[in-house]
XYZ file of C-alpha atoms in Angstrom:
145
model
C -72.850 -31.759 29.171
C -75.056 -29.143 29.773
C -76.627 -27.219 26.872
C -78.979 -23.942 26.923
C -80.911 -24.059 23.467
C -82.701 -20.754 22.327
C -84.891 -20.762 19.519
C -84.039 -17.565 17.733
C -84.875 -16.052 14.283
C -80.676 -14.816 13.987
C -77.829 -15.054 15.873
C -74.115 -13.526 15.959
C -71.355 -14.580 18.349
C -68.275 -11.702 18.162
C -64.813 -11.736 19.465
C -62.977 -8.237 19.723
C -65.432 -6.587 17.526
C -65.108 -8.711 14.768
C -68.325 -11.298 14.101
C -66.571 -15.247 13.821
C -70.327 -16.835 13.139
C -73.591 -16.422 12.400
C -76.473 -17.683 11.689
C -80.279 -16.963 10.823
C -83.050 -19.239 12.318
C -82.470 -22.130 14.363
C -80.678 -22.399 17.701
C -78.540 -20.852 19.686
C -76.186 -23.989 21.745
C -74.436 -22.454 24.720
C -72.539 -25.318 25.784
C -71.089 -26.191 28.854
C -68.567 -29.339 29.118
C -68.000 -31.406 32.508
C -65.347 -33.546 33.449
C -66.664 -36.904 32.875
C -68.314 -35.947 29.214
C -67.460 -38.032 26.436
C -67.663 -38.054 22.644
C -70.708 -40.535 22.931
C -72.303 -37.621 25.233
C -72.073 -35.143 22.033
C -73.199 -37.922 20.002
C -76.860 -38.325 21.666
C -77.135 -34.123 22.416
C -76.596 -33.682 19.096
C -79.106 -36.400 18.143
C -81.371 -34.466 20.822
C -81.332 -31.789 18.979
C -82.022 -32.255 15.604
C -85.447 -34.639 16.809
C -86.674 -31.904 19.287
C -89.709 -30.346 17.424
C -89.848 -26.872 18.714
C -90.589 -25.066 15.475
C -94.165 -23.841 14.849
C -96.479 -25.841 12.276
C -98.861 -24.218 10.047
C -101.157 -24.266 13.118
C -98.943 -22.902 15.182
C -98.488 -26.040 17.606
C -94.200 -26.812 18.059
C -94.292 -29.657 15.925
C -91.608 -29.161 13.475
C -87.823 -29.767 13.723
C -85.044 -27.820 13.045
C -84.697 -30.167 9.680
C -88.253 -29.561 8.966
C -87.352 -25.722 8.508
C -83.490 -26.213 7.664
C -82.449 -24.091 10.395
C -79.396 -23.335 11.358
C -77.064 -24.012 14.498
C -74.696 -21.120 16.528
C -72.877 -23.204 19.034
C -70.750 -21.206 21.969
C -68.706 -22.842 24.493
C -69.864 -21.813 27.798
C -68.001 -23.168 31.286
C -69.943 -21.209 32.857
C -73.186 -23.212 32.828
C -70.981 -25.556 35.516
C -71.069 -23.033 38.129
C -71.748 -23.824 41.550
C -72.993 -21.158 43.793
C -74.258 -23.356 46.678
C -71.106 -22.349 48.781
C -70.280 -18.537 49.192
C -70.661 -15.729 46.589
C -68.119 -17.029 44.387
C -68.995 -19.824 42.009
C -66.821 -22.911 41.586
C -66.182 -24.585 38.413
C -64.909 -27.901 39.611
C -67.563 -29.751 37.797
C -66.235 -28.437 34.681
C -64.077 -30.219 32.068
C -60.379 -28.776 32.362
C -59.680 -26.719 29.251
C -58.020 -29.162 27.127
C -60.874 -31.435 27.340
C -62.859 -29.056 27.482
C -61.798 -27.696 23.778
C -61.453 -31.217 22.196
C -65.122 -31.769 22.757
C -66.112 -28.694 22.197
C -64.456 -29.029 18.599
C -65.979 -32.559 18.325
C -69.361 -31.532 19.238
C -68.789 -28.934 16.456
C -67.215 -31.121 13.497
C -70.006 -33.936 14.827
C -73.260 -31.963 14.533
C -71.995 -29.974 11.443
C -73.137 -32.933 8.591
C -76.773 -32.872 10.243
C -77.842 -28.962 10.129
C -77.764 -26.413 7.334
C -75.446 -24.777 8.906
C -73.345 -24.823 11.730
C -71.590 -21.545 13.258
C -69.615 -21.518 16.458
C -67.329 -19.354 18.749
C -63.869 -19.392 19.476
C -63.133 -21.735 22.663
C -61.733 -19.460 25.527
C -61.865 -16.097 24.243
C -64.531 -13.116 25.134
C -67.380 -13.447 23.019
C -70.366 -11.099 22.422
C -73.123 -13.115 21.898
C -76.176 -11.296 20.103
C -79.715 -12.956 19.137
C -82.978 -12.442 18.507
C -84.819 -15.417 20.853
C -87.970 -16.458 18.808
C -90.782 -16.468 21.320
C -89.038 -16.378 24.089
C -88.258 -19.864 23.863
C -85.604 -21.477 25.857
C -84.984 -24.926 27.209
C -82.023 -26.748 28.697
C -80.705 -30.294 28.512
C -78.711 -32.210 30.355
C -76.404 -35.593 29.779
C-alpha cells in the first residue's frame, strides 16, 4: 500500500457535485492498493497512523496524535499513486491491485480504521471524485508497506 497523508484543518471528497464525506481536522488518506497488499498490510497502516504524532503541542513541536486532538480521517482510494512513468509518457498501473481487490481492501481499510478515529469519511471506490482540503501547514508525508 501506498498512502499520501495530509494534515489538514477540513476536508470534502465530492462525486458529481454532490459531497459523500467530510471531515474537519485530521487527515486526508489518499490510498493507493498494489497487488500483493493484504488485510494485515491495512492492519499496521492503520496502526501507523493513529501513533504518528504530527499534531502541534502547546509549544508548537508535532508531538501530538491524531487521538490526542480526536481528529478525524477522509480516506480516498487512489490507483493512481501506483503509476509508473519510468517507460514512455504514459504511466502503467501494473503494480496496482486489480479492481476487485482493489475495492475489498479499500472497504476493509475503511470498516478497519473506522473503531480507532472520531470519525472516518471516505470516497466512493472507482468513481470521479473532487477532492477539496485545507492542508494544515503544508504538511504532507507518505508511507509505504
Amino acid at each position: 500500500m501506498k498512502i499520501v497523508l495530509q494534515r489538514v484543518t477540513q476536508a470534502s471528497v465530492g462525486v458529481d457535485g454532490a459531497i459523500v464525506g467530510s471531515i474537519g481536522c485530521g487527515y486526508v488518506v489518499l490510498l493507493g492498493i498494489g497487488a500483493m497488499d493484504d488485510e494485515l498490510t491495512a492492519d499496521k497502516l492503520i496502526e501507523k497512523i493513529k501513533k504518528l504524532r504530527l499534531f502541534a503541542d502547546d509549544t508548537g513541536k508535532t508531538n501530538r496524535s491524531i487521538d490526542d486532538i480526536n481528529g478525524e480521517l477522509l480516506i480516498v482510494s487512489q490507483f493512481t499513486l501506483y503509476a509508473d512513468c519510468r517507460k514512455g509518457n504514459r504511466p502503467s498501473f501494473t503494480d496496482a491491485a486489480p479492481p476487485e481487490k482493489a475495492n475489498a481492501l479499500y472497504e476493509y481499510f475503511i470498516k478497519a480504521a473506522t473503531p480507532h478515529f472520531a470519525k472516518v469519511a471516505h470516497g466512493s471506490f472507482g468513481a470521479c471524485m473532487q477532492v477539496e482540503l485545507v492542508n494544515d501547514g503544508p504538511f504532507t508525508i507518505v508511507l509505504e508497506s
